[in-house]
């Protein structure tokens, strides 16, 4: 290992495809090499890491036959796919495959006939065709994926949810994961106060969810259930939660746990949208240095928040929506650096042994996120020419790398050699040990594979110019890596993701 500058910098990663890997064996000779260090020897997960994407039903249906996109999702290897999405889940009628009619055209009422305000977003989907349980099941089969279903706790009853989720199970598709609600800690959603009017306290929401969990245990007994917990967006400048968070959000976890929800669920579901810093006149090099350490500082600040510390040690954690928000950094839209930051955040979070499920938000687009792939265009049900699905951009590339390298891993550990800008992560599943390296810095790094636990390796590197947009006229370079003439030294390029396996 050469010092700090030569040892890693931040984010990213990728996997080794058989056709693109090289196997490096050290030269024969006397036994001069030290014994390899152990690679991730303490399993902490019984089911292994599961990765995937959030699928917004309202922006998905036109893509069911997109072979490139389906191929990209399949490349994740048994991905988790989340239906019918996030905010729209609370206004979605699964039997009709569209938003609840009353919440599109007139007086919007809840499952218990309380009158609500129709969210403006859903008024625009008047002729939306069909995203039903059969559609969800078909998509899961097409991508060799696993469903994570989100219950509707605003405009549907417990019986409605059990009937709809049961309809998915009736197709023969397994229903192993269920998120029992979507963001009920936000009192105001899509310009309405519907959630807060229906559930004025966390305890009132727990009462509904407890009934739902009991009914679902009977209908789909093998499913794992998760309750939505709140983790604040942190301001890196102050280390404090965003000023926009109100008392409902900041006391949600405490009140939900006091109401006893932990005894009814297997996991807690979390959403993360850290806000990337803007350039503020900095040069390219200075701005990229700031971005390279963002994930490290943001994750450290998150772990200090009281809302995070309340999460039970004996429950699993699912991150069902994750994306680095570029509201202050429009030039990062779709760039390789955005993908690297996204990957770095995932890797740091997976270092928490409770983390089982991690989903990127999102697969196609919505009013907030379509800008990632089609800047300046308002979303539409049928995307305009030039639309590029999220799974085919830089963030899709890094997610694919992560999924191939970490999917099924029962052990994921951040190596001590890591820095704020460069991550070295060790993982292990039934097939053996792996290493993921994310160098988000402008400097190459040099490593001795023996210090990573290997005597011989097979390794692949992906890299691109950090502010370029792979998939939009910019080439993503994928190469096999070998060691130098000593048989043990490997060089990692700047702004690269490397995955390796070996013995």
Short mmCIF file of C-alpha atoms in Angstrom, two decimals:
data_model
loop_
_atom_site.label_atom_id
_atom_site.label_comp_id
_atom_site.label_asym_id
_atom_site.label_seq_id
_atom_site.Cartn_x
_atom_site.Cartn_y
_atom_site.Cartn_z
CA UNK A 1 0.00 0.00 0.00
CA UNK A 2 1.33 3.39 -0.86
CA UNK A 3 0.05 6.19 1.32
CA UNK A 4 -3.25 7.94 1.58
CA UNK A 5 -3.06 9.74 -1.78
CA UNK A 6 -2.37 6.49 -3.58
CA UNK A 7 -5.06 4.65 -1.70
CA UNK A 8 -8.57 5.09 -2.99
CA UNK A 9 -11.06 7.68 -3.39
CA UNK A 10 -14.78 7.43 -3.48
CA UNK A 11 -17.65 5.68 -5.02
CA UNK A 12 -18.70 3.28 -7.61
CA UNK A 13 -18.30 -0.33 -8.56
CA UNK A 14 -18.92 -3.08 -10.99
CA UNK A 15 -18.80 -6.75 -11.50
CA UNK A 16 -16.75 -9.24 -13.34
CA UNK A 17 -18.44 -10.77 -16.35
CA UNK A 18 -16.85 -13.97 -17.54
CA UNK A 19 -16.19 -12.62 -21.01
CA UNK A 20 -14.44 -9.51 -19.65
CA UNK A 21 -12.25 -10.81 -16.86
CA UNK A 22 -8.66 -11.81 -16.61
CA UNK A 23 -7.15 -14.21 -14.14
CA UNK A 24 -3.82 -13.23 -12.66
CA UNK A 25 -1.64 -15.82 -10.96
CA UNK A 26 1.57 -14.76 -9.20
CA UNK A 27 4.83 -16.13 -10.56
CA UNK A 28 6.08 -19.47 -9.28
CA UNK A 29 8.93 -19.35 -6.80
CA UNK A 30 9.78 -19.53 -3.13
CA UNK A 31 7.05 -18.87 -0.62
CA UNK A 32 7.82 -15.18 -0.17
CA UNK A 33 4.24 -13.92 0.07
CA UNK A 34 2.60 -13.45 3.46
CA UNK A 35 -0.55 -15.52 4.03
CA UNK A 36 -3.64 -13.75 2.62
CA UNK A 37 -5.75 -11.68 4.99
CA UNK A 38 -9.21 -13.05 5.75
CA UNK A 39 -11.94 -11.62 3.48
CA UNK A 40 -15.24 -10.99 5.24
CA UNK A 41 -15.45 -14.04 7.48
CA UNK A 42 -18.39 -13.14 9.75
CA UNK A 43 -21.82 -13.67 8.11
CA UNK A 44 -24.41 -11.23 9.43
CA UNK A 45 -27.30 -11.90 7.04
CA UNK A 46 -29.19 -15.13 6.60
CA UNK A 47 -30.89 -14.26 3.31
CA UNK A 48 -28.10 -12.23 1.75
CA UNK A 49 -28.13 -8.74 0.23
CA UNK A 50 -30.95 -8.07 -2.24
CA UNK A 51 -30.80 -5.14 -4.67
CA UNK A 52 -33.15 -3.73 -7.28
CA UNK A 53 -35.24 -0.74 -8.32
CA UNK A 54 -38.45 1.07 -7.58
CA UNK A 55 -40.93 0.68 -10.46
CA UNK A 56 -43.49 3.47 -10.72
CA UNK A 57 -46.55 1.88 -12.33
CA UNK A 58 -47.76 5.18 -13.77
CA UNK A 59 -44.53 5.62 -15.75
CA UNK A 60 -43.82 2.03 -16.53
CA UNK A 61 -46.43 0.35 -18.68
CA UNK A 62 -45.19 1.62 -22.04
CA UNK A 63 -41.85 -0.03 -21.31
CA UNK A 64 -43.04 -3.59 -20.77
CA UNK A 65 -41.79 -4.55 -24.22
CA UNK A 66 -38.55 -2.53 -24.22
CA UNK A 67 -35.99 -5.29 -24.73
CA UNK A 68 -32.97 -3.14 -23.84
CA UNK A 69 -34.52 -2.07 -20.58
CA UNK A 70 -35.73 -5.53 -19.68
CA UNK A 71 -32.22 -6.81 -20.39
CA UNK A 72 -30.72 -4.15 -18.13
CA UNK A 73 -33.02 -5.17 -15.30
CA UNK A 74 -32.33 -8.87 -15.85
CA UNK A 75 -28.60 -8.12 -15.64
CA UNK A 76 -29.10 -7.30 -11.97
CA UNK A 77 -29.67 -11.01 -11.34
CA UNK A 78 -32.97 -11.77 -9.58
CA UNK A 79 -33.58 -8.09 -8.80
CA UNK A 80 -36.12 -6.83 -6.29
CA UNK A 81 -38.75 -4.76 -8.16
CA UNK A 82 -41.08 -2.55 -6.17
CA UNK A 83 -44.71 -2.00 -7.29
CA UNK A 84 -46.79 0.07 -7.70
CA UNK A 85 -44.23 2.67 -6.62
CA UNK A 86 -44.06 5.32 -3.91
CA UNK A 87 -46.50 8.22 -3.50
CA UNK A 88 -48.93 6.86 -6.08
CA UNK A 89 -49.30 3.63 -4.06
CA UNK A 90 -51.70 5.38 -1.66
CA UNK A 91 -53.97 6.39 -4.54
CA UNK A 92 -53.70 3.29 -6.72
CA UNK A 93 -56.51 0.86 -7.46
CA UNK A 94 -54.81 -2.44 -8.29
CA UNK A 95 -57.92 -4.04 -9.78
CA UNK A 96 -58.36 -1.23 -12.32
CA UNK A 97 -54.63 -0.71 -12.76
CA UNK A 98 -54.75 3.05 -12.32
CA UNK A 99 -55.25 5.77 -9.68
CA UNK A 100 -58.52 5.57 -7.75
CA UNK A 101 -61.20 7.04 -10.00
CA UNK A 102 -62.59 9.40 -7.37
CA UNK A 103 -59.11 10.83 -6.81
CA UNK A 104 -58.77 11.53 -10.51
CA UNK A 105 -62.07 13.15 -11.36
CA UNK A 106 -63.90 14.31 -8.27
CA UNK A 107 -64.35 13.96 -4.53
CA UNK A 108 -61.60 11.70 -3.24
CA UNK A 109 -62.59 9.41 -0.38
CA UNK A 110 -60.61 7.02 1.77
CA UNK A 111 -61.20 3.41 2.63
CA UNK A 112 -63.40 4.52 5.56
CA UNK A 113 -65.27 7.13 3.47
CA UNK A 114 -63.49 10.19 4.80
CA UNK A 115 -63.35 12.91 2.15
CA UNK A 116 -59.88 13.86 0.91
CA UNK A 117 -58.38 16.34 -1.52
CA UNK A 118 -57.60 14.82 -4.94
CA UNK A 119 -53.81 15.07 -5.55
CA UNK A 120 -53.10 17.13 -8.64
CA UNK A 121 -50.60 14.66 -10.07
CA UNK A 122 -53.17 11.94 -10.65
CA UNK A 123 -55.57 14.18 -12.55
CA UNK A 124 -53.25 13.83 -15.55
CA UNK A 125 -53.65 10.08 -15.92
CA UNK A 126 -57.19 10.02 -17.24
CA UNK A 127 -56.71 7.35 -19.90
CA UNK A 128 -54.06 5.31 -18.15
CA UNK A 129 -54.55 1.71 -19.17
CA UNK A 130 -53.49 -1.09 -16.91
CA UNK A 131 -51.01 -2.00 -14.17
CA UNK A 132 -52.73 -4.82 -12.33
CA UNK A 133 -51.49 -7.71 -10.17
CA UNK A 134 -51.17 -9.73 -13.38
CA UNK A 135 -48.98 -6.95 -14.86
CA UNK A 136 -46.73 -6.92 -11.81
CA UNK A 137 -46.37 -10.68 -11.94
CA UNK A 138 -45.64 -10.66 -15.67
CA UNK A 139 -42.91 -8.06 -15.27
CA UNK A 140 -41.29 -9.99 -12.41
CA UNK A 141 -41.23 -13.08 -14.61
CA UNK A 142 -39.78 -11.16 -17.57
CA UNK A 143 -36.81 -9.91 -15.55
CA UNK A 144 -36.40 -13.00 -13.37
CA UNK A 145 -37.11 -10.74 -10.42
CA UNK A 146 -38.72 -10.77 -7.00
CA UNK A 147 -41.63 -8.50 -6.08
CA UNK A 148 -41.75 -5.99 -3.26
CA UNK A 149 -45.34 -4.72 -2.99
CA UNK A 150 -46.41 -1.45 -1.33
CA UNK A 151 -49.76 -1.40 0.44
CA UNK A 152 -52.31 1.39 -0.03
CA UNK A 153 -53.15 2.75 3.43
CA UNK A 154 -54.99 5.91 2.34
CA UNK A 155 -57.66 4.96 -0.21
CA UNK A 156 -57.86 1.20 0.41
CA UNK A 157 -59.09 -0.92 3.31
CA UNK A 158 -57.28 -3.81 4.94
CA UNK A 159 -59.55 -6.16 2.99
CA UNK A 160 -58.72 -4.36 -0.28
CA UNK A 161 -54.99 -4.75 0.29
CA UNK A 162 -55.25 -8.41 1.25
CA UNK A 163 -57.40 -9.10 -1.83
CA UNK A 164 -55.00 -7.28 -4.17
CA UNK A 165 -51.83 -8.84 -2.76
CA UNK A 166 -53.59 -12.19 -2.74
CA UNK A 167 -54.32 -11.69 -6.45
CA UNK A 168 -50.57 -11.45 -7.11
CA UNK A 169 -50.01 -14.65 -5.14
CA UNK A 170 -52.79 -16.31 -7.16
CA UNK A 171 -50.74 -15.80 -10.34
CA UNK A 172 -48.17 -18.21 -8.94
CA UNK A 173 -45.68 -15.39 -8.32
CA UNK A 174 -44.07 -15.38 -4.89
CA UNK A 175 -44.80 -12.36 -2.67
CA UNK A 176 -41.83 -12.40 -0.31
CA UNK A 177 -41.60 -8.68 0.57
CA UNK A 178 -44.34 -6.22 1.53
CA UNK A 179 -43.90 -2.57 2.55
CA UNK A 180 -46.89 -1.83 4.75
CA UNK A 181 -47.20 1.86 3.81
CA UNK A 182 -45.41 4.63 1.93
CA UNK A 183 -44.10 7.71 3.74
CA UNK A 184 -46.98 8.25 6.20
CA UNK A 185 -44.65 10.46 8.25
CA UNK A 186 -45.22 13.19 5.64
CA UNK A 187 -48.46 14.87 6.67
CA UNK A 188 -48.63 16.73 3.35
CA UNK A 189 -48.19 14.85 0.07
CA UNK A 190 -48.71 16.19 -3.48
CA UNK A 191 -50.12 19.46 -2.13
CA UNK A 192 -52.68 17.83 0.17
CA UNK A 193 -52.85 17.16 3.90
CA UNK A 194 -54.65 13.85 3.34
CA UNK A 195 -52.22 11.66 5.25
CA UNK A 196 -52.23 13.82 8.36
CA UNK A 197 -56.04 14.15 8.32
CA UNK A 198 -56.44 10.39 8.10
CA UNK A 199 -53.63 9.53 10.53
CA UNK A 200 -53.08 12.49 12.87
CA UNK A 201 -50.52 10.54 14.90
CA UNK A 202 -48.03 7.75 14.33
CA UNK A 203 -50.02 5.63 16.77
CA UNK A 204 -53.17 5.96 14.65
CA UNK A 205 -51.25 4.75 11.62
CA UNK A 206 -49.77 1.86 13.61
CA UNK A 207 -53.31 0.76 14.52
CA UNK A 208 -54.21 0.38 10.83
CA UNK A 209 -50.91 -1.28 9.93
CA UNK A 210 -51.20 -3.75 12.80
CA UNK A 211 -54.55 -4.95 11.44
CA UNK A 212 -53.08 -5.17 7.96
CA UNK A 213 -50.02 -7.10 9.15
CA UNK A 214 -52.19 -9.62 10.99
CA UNK A 215 -54.34 -10.21 7.91
CA UNK A 216 -51.35 -10.50 5.58
CA UNK A 217 -49.64 -13.05 7.84
CA UNK A 218 -52.66 -15.27 7.26
CA UNK A 219 -52.90 -14.70 3.49
CA UNK A 220 -49.18 -14.77 2.60
CA UNK A 221 -47.52 -16.39 5.62
CA UNK A 222 -44.04 -16.54 4.06
CA UNK A 223 -43.87 -12.82 3.31
CA UNK A 224 -41.60 -10.45 5.21
CA UNK A 225 -43.26 -7.21 6.32
CA UNK A 226 -41.68 -3.77 6.76
CA UNK A 227 -42.99 -0.64 8.48
CA UNK A 228 -41.96 2.83 7.17
CA UNK A 229 -39.48 4.60 9.43
CA UNK A 230 -38.21 8.16 9.04
CA UNK A 231 -34.59 9.18 8.64
CA UNK A 232 -34.14 12.91 8.10
CA UNK A 233 -32.36 14.53 5.22
CA UNK A 234 -29.24 16.00 6.81
CA UNK A 235 -27.70 19.36 5.97
CA UNK A 236 -23.96 18.59 5.62
CA UNK A 237 -23.08 22.20 6.44
CA UNK A 238 -24.72 22.06 9.88
CA UNK A 239 -25.00 18.34 10.58
CA UNK A 240 -28.66 18.96 11.46
CA UNK A 241 -31.91 17.72 9.89
CA UNK A 242 -33.36 19.77 7.06
CA UNK A 243 -35.28 22.82 8.38
CA UNK A 244 -38.30 21.55 6.43
CA UNK A 245 -38.78 18.56 8.72
CA UNK A 246 -41.63 19.06 11.18
CA UNK A 247 -42.39 17.51 14.57
CA UNK A 248 -44.45 14.73 13.00
CA UNK A 249 -41.42 13.52 11.04
CA UNK A 250 -38.87 13.98 13.81
CA UNK A 251 -40.94 12.04 16.37
CA UNK A 252 -42.31 9.39 14.00
CA UNK A 253 -39.95 6.55 14.91
CA UNK A 254 -40.24 7.13 18.66
CA UNK A 255 -44.04 7.25 18.57
CA UNK A 256 -44.32 4.23 16.29
CA UNK A 257 -42.05 2.14 18.50
CA UNK A 258 -43.90 3.29 21.63
CA UNK A 259 -47.11 2.09 19.96
CA UNK A 260 -45.51 -1.35 19.70
CA UNK A 261 -45.07 -1.73 15.94
CA UNK A 262 -41.75 -3.57 16.23
CA UNK A 263 -43.57 -6.67 17.44
CA UNK A 264 -45.64 -6.83 14.23
CA UNK A 265 -42.97 -6.48 11.53
CA UNK A 266 -39.76 -8.05 10.33
CA UNK A 267 -38.08 -4.89 9.07
CA UNK A 268 -38.20 -1.11 8.84
CA UNK A 269 -38.31 0.56 5.40
CA UNK A 270 -36.31 3.75 4.81
CA UNK A 271 -36.09 6.35 2.04
CA UNK A 272 -32.91 8.36 1.43
CA UNK A 273 -32.58 11.46 -0.75
CA UNK A 274 -29.36 13.23 0.26
CA UNK A 275 -28.98 16.56 -1.51
CA UNK A 276 -25.76 16.85 -3.50
CA UNK A 277 -23.88 20.14 -3.07
CA UNK A 278 -23.89 22.69 -5.86
CA UNK A 279 -20.73 23.91 -7.55
CA UNK A 280 -20.90 27.48 -6.18
CA UNK A 281 -18.23 28.73 -8.58
CA UNK A 282 -15.69 26.00 -7.83
CA UNK A 283 -13.42 24.62 -10.54
CA UNK A 284 -14.06 21.14 -11.91
CA UNK A 285 -11.27 19.64 -9.82
CA UNK A 286 -12.36 21.35 -6.60
CA UNK A 287 -16.00 20.42 -7.15
CA UNK A 288 -15.17 16.79 -7.86
CA UNK A 289 -13.07 16.64 -4.66
CA UNK A 290 -16.12 17.82 -2.72
CA UNK A 291 -18.35 15.24 -4.36
CA UNK A 292 -15.83 12.44 -3.81
CA UNK A 293 -16.20 12.63 -0.02
CA UNK A 294 -19.90 13.52 0.12
CA UNK A 295 -21.21 10.00 0.75
CA UNK A 296 -18.76 9.40 3.58
CA UNK A 297 -19.67 12.58 5.47
CA UNK A 298 -23.41 12.26 4.78
CA UNK A 299 -23.62 8.70 6.04
CA UNK A 300 -21.63 9.57 9.18
CA UNK A 301 -24.03 12.43 9.94
CA UNK A 302 -27.06 10.21 9.32
CA UNK A 303 -25.85 7.67 11.87
CA UNK A 304 -25.68 10.42 14.49
CA UNK A 305 -29.35 11.36 14.11
CA UNK A 306 -31.66 10.35 17.00
CA UNK A 307 -34.17 8.94 14.50
CA UNK A 308 -31.50 6.56 13.18
CA UNK A 309 -30.34 5.48 16.64
CA UNK A 310 -33.90 4.48 17.56
CA UNK A 311 -34.08 1.79 14.87
CA UNK A 312 -34.11 -1.60 16.65
CA UNK A 313 -30.90 -3.60 16.56
CA UNK A 314 -32.80 -6.87 16.05
CA UNK A 315 -34.79 -5.79 12.97
CA UNK A 316 -33.74 -5.79 9.34
CA UNK A 317 -33.52 -2.52 7.38
CA UNK A 318 -34.74 -2.02 3.83
CA UNK A 319 -33.83 1.06 1.81
CA UNK A 320 -36.69 1.01 -0.69
CA UNK A 321 -35.94 4.40 -2.27
CA UNK A 322 -32.46 5.85 -2.67
CA UNK A 323 -31.17 8.58 -4.92
CA UNK A 324 -28.71 11.42 -4.58
CA UNK A 325 -30.78 14.54 -5.27
CA UNK A 326 -29.25 17.00 -7.72
CA UNK A 327 -31.61 19.92 -7.03
CA UNK A 328 -28.58 22.16 -6.34
CA UNK A 329 -26.40 20.47 -8.95
CA UNK A 330 -28.21 20.23 -12.31
CA UNK A 331 -25.00 19.56 -14.22
CA UNK A 332 -24.68 16.21 -12.43
CA UNK A 333 -27.81 14.91 -14.15
CA UNK A 334 -27.00 11.49 -15.58
CA UNK A 335 -23.23 11.82 -15.13
CA UNK A 336 -20.75 9.11 -14.18
CA UNK A 337 -20.03 10.98 -10.93
CA UNK A 338 -23.71 10.83 -10.02
CA UNK A 339 -23.54 7.07 -10.54
CA UNK A 340 -20.40 6.83 -8.41
CA UNK A 341 -21.96 8.79 -5.55
CA UNK A 342 -25.04 6.58 -5.74
CA UNK A 343 -22.91 3.44 -5.56
CA UNK A 344 -20.84 4.83 -2.72
CA UNK A 345 -23.94 5.59 -0.66
CA UNK A 346 -25.20 2.05 -1.20
CA UNK A 347 -21.90 0.52 -0.17
CA UNK A 348 -21.63 2.53 3.02
CA UNK A 349 -25.20 1.70 3.99
CA UNK A 350 -24.67 -1.99 3.32
CA UNK A 351 -21.87 -1.87 5.87
CA UNK A 352 -24.67 -1.87 8.47
CA UNK A 353 -25.31 -5.59 9.05
CA UNK A 354 -29.07 -4.97 9.40
CA UNK A 355 -29.33 -3.84 5.77
CA UNK A 356 -30.96 -6.54 3.64
CA UNK A 357 -32.70 -4.75 0.76
CA UNK A 358 -31.57 -1.71 -1.22
CA UNK A 359 -33.52 -0.25 -4.14
CA UNK A 360 -32.62 2.55 -6.48
CA UNK A 361 -35.25 5.17 -7.15
CA UNK A 362 -36.20 4.67 -9.86
CA UNK A 363 -36.31 2.56 -13.00
CA UNK A 364 -37.95 4.93 -15.46
CA UNK A 365 -39.03 8.40 -14.40
CA UNK A 366 -41.48 10.73 -12.67
CA UNK A 367 -41.81 14.52 -12.36
CA UNK A 368 -38.84 14.73 -10.02
CA UNK A 369 -36.53 12.12 -11.47
CA UNK A 370 -37.15 12.08 -15.20
CA UNK A 371 -34.86 15.11 -15.27
CA UNK A 372 -32.02 12.70 -14.53
CA UNK A 373 -32.34 11.21 -17.98
CA UNK A 374 -34.21 13.89 -19.93
CA UNK A 375 -33.35 17.34 -18.54
CA UNK A 376 -35.93 20.03 -18.95
CA UNK A 377 -38.81 17.84 -20.07
CA UNK A 378 -42.02 17.39 -18.12
CA UNK A 379 -42.84 13.70 -17.81
CA UNK A 380 -45.43 11.98 -19.92
CA UNK A 381 -46.96 8.53 -19.91
CA UNK A 382 -45.32 7.87 -23.27
CA UNK A 383 -41.79 9.32 -23.15
CA UNK A 384 -40.68 11.63 -25.91
CA UNK A 385 -37.98 10.61 -28.40
CA UNK A 386 -34.62 10.74 -26.68
CA UNK A 387 -35.88 9.52 -23.32
CA UNK A 388 -33.39 7.15 -21.74
CA UNK A 389 -34.62 4.83 -19.03
CA UNK A 390 -32.85 5.20 -15.72
CA UNK A 391 -31.57 1.63 -15.82
CA UNK A 392 -29.56 2.50 -18.94
CA UNK A 393 -27.75 5.55 -17.51
CA UNK A 394 -24.68 5.84 -15.28
CA UNK A 395 -26.67 5.02 -12.15
CA UNK A 396 -28.03 1.92 -13.84
CA UNK A 397 -24.48 0.86 -14.71
CA UNK A 398 -23.28 1.24 -11.14
CA UNK A 399 -26.35 -0.52 -9.75
CA UNK A 400 -25.69 -3.43 -12.10
CA UNK A 401 -22.13 -3.60 -10.86
CA UNK A 402 -23.19 -3.55 -7.24
CA UNK A 403 -25.85 -6.14 -7.76
CA UNK A 404 -23.53 -8.58 -9.48
CA UNK A 405 -20.84 -8.11 -6.85
CA UNK A 406 -22.97 -8.04 -3.69
CA UNK A 407 -26.25 -9.81 -4.45
CA UNK A 408 -26.66 -12.70 -2.03
CA UNK A 409 -23.69 -11.66 0.11
CA UNK A 410 -24.12 -12.70 3.72
CA UNK A 411 -21.14 -10.64 4.81
CA UNK A 412 -20.31 -7.08 3.69
CA UNK A 413 -17.52 -5.15 5.42
CA UNK A 414 -15.82 -1.82 4.78
CA UNK A 415 -12.07 -2.44 4.74
CA UNK A 416 -9.83 -0.44 7.05
CA UNK A 417 -7.78 0.72 4.03
CA UNK A 418 -10.72 2.83 2.82
CA UNK A 419 -10.67 6.62 2.87
CA UNK A 420 -13.43 9.21 2.65
CA UNK A 421 -13.07 9.30 -1.13
CA UNK A 422 -12.15 5.70 -1.89
CA UNK A 423 -13.98 2.62 -0.70
CA UNK A 424 -12.71 -0.92 -0.46
CA UNK A 425 -15.50 -3.30 0.47
CA UNK A 426 -15.12 -7.01 1.15
CA UNK A 427 -18.06 -9.34 0.57
CA UNK A 428 -18.70 -13.05 0.72
CA UNK A 429 -21.46 -15.40 -0.37
CA UNK A 430 -21.63 -19.14 -0.97
CA UNK A 431 -19.40 -18.84 -4.05
CA UNK A 432 -16.56 -17.22 -2.12
CA UNK A 433 -14.94 -13.85 -1.35
CA UNK A 434 -15.10 -10.67 -3.44
CA UNK A 435 -13.68 -7.17 -3.28
CA UNK A 436 -15.33 -3.99 -4.58
CA UNK A 437 -13.24 -0.87 -5.03
CA UNK A 438 -14.70 2.56 -5.72
CA UNK A 439 -12.16 5.20 -6.57
CA UNK A 440 -13.95 8.52 -6.96
CA UNK A 441 -10.78 10.56 -6.76
CA UNK A 442 -8.61 12.11 -9.45
CA UNK A 443 -5.64 9.97 -8.41
CA UNK A 444 -4.88 6.38 -9.37
CA UNK A 445 -4.29 3.97 -6.52
CA UNK A 446 -1.97 1.01 -6.18
CA UNK A 447 -2.85 -2.02 -4.07
CA UNK A 448 -1.23 -5.28 -3.07
CA UNK A 449 -3.80 -8.02 -3.61
CA UNK A 450 -2.34 -10.01 -0.71
CA UNK A 451 -3.47 -7.27 1.67
CA UNK A 452 -6.97 -7.70 0.24
CA UNK A 453 -6.93 -11.42 0.99
CA UNK A 454 -5.95 -12.85 -2.41
CA UNK A 455 -2.95 -14.55 -3.98
CA UNK A 456 -4.53 -14.53 -7.45
CA UNK A 457 -7.44 -12.53 -8.85
CA UNK A 458 -9.90 -12.00 -11.66
CA UNK A 459 -10.80 -8.29 -11.90
CA UNK A 460 -12.79 -5.86 -14.04
CA UNK A 461 -12.66 -2.06 -14.08
CA UNK A 462 -15.26 0.40 -15.33
CA UNK A 463 -14.41 4.06 -15.70
CA UNK A 464 -15.52 7.23 -17.47
CA UNK A 465 -14.84 10.94 -17.32
CA UNK A 466 -16.62 11.98 -14.11
CA UNK A 467 -18.80 14.73 -15.62
CA UNK A 468 -19.60 12.81 -18.81
CA UNK A 469 -22.86 10.95 -19.44
CA UNK A 470 -22.31 7.32 -20.40
CA UNK A 471 -25.06 6.16 -22.70
CA UNK A 472 -25.50 9.65 -24.17
CA UNK A 473 -22.63 9.71 -26.65
CA UNK A 474 -19.93 9.09 -24.04
CA UNK A 475 -18.06 5.82 -23.84
CA UNK A 476 -17.87 3.85 -20.64
CA UNK A 477 -14.55 1.98 -20.65
CA UNK A 478 -14.66 -1.60 -19.40
CA UNK A 479 -11.33 -3.42 -19.08
CA UNK A 480 -9.86 -6.49 -17.43
CA UNK A 481 -7.15 -5.80 -14.89
CA UNK A 482 -3.99 -7.73 -14.25
CA UNK A 483 -1.20 -7.35 -11.75
CA UNK A 484 2.27 -5.97 -12.39
CA UNK A 485 5.33 -8.12 -12.95
CA UNK A 486 5.62 -8.93 -9.24
CA UNK A 487 2.30 -10.76 -9.55
CA UNK A 488 0.68 -8.95 -6.62
CA UNK A 489 0.36 -5.21 -7.41
CA UNK A 490 -2.77 -3.87 -9.09
CA UNK A 491 -3.39 -0.29 -10.29
CA UNK A 492 -6.85 1.31 -10.12
CA UNK A 493 -7.62 4.26 -12.41
CA UNK A 494 -9.23 7.52 -11.24
CA UNK A 495 -13.03 7.60 -11.19
CA UNK A 496 -13.33 3.84 -11.52
CA UNK A 497 -15.28 0.93 -10.13
CA UNK A 498 -13.43 -2.36 -9.81
CA UNK A 499 -14.71 -5.74 -8.72
CA UNK A 500 -12.52 -8.74 -8.13
CA UNK A 501 -12.73 -12.32 -7.02
CA UNK A 502 -10.01 -14.87 -6.54
CA UNK A 503 -8.28 -17.06 -4.04
#
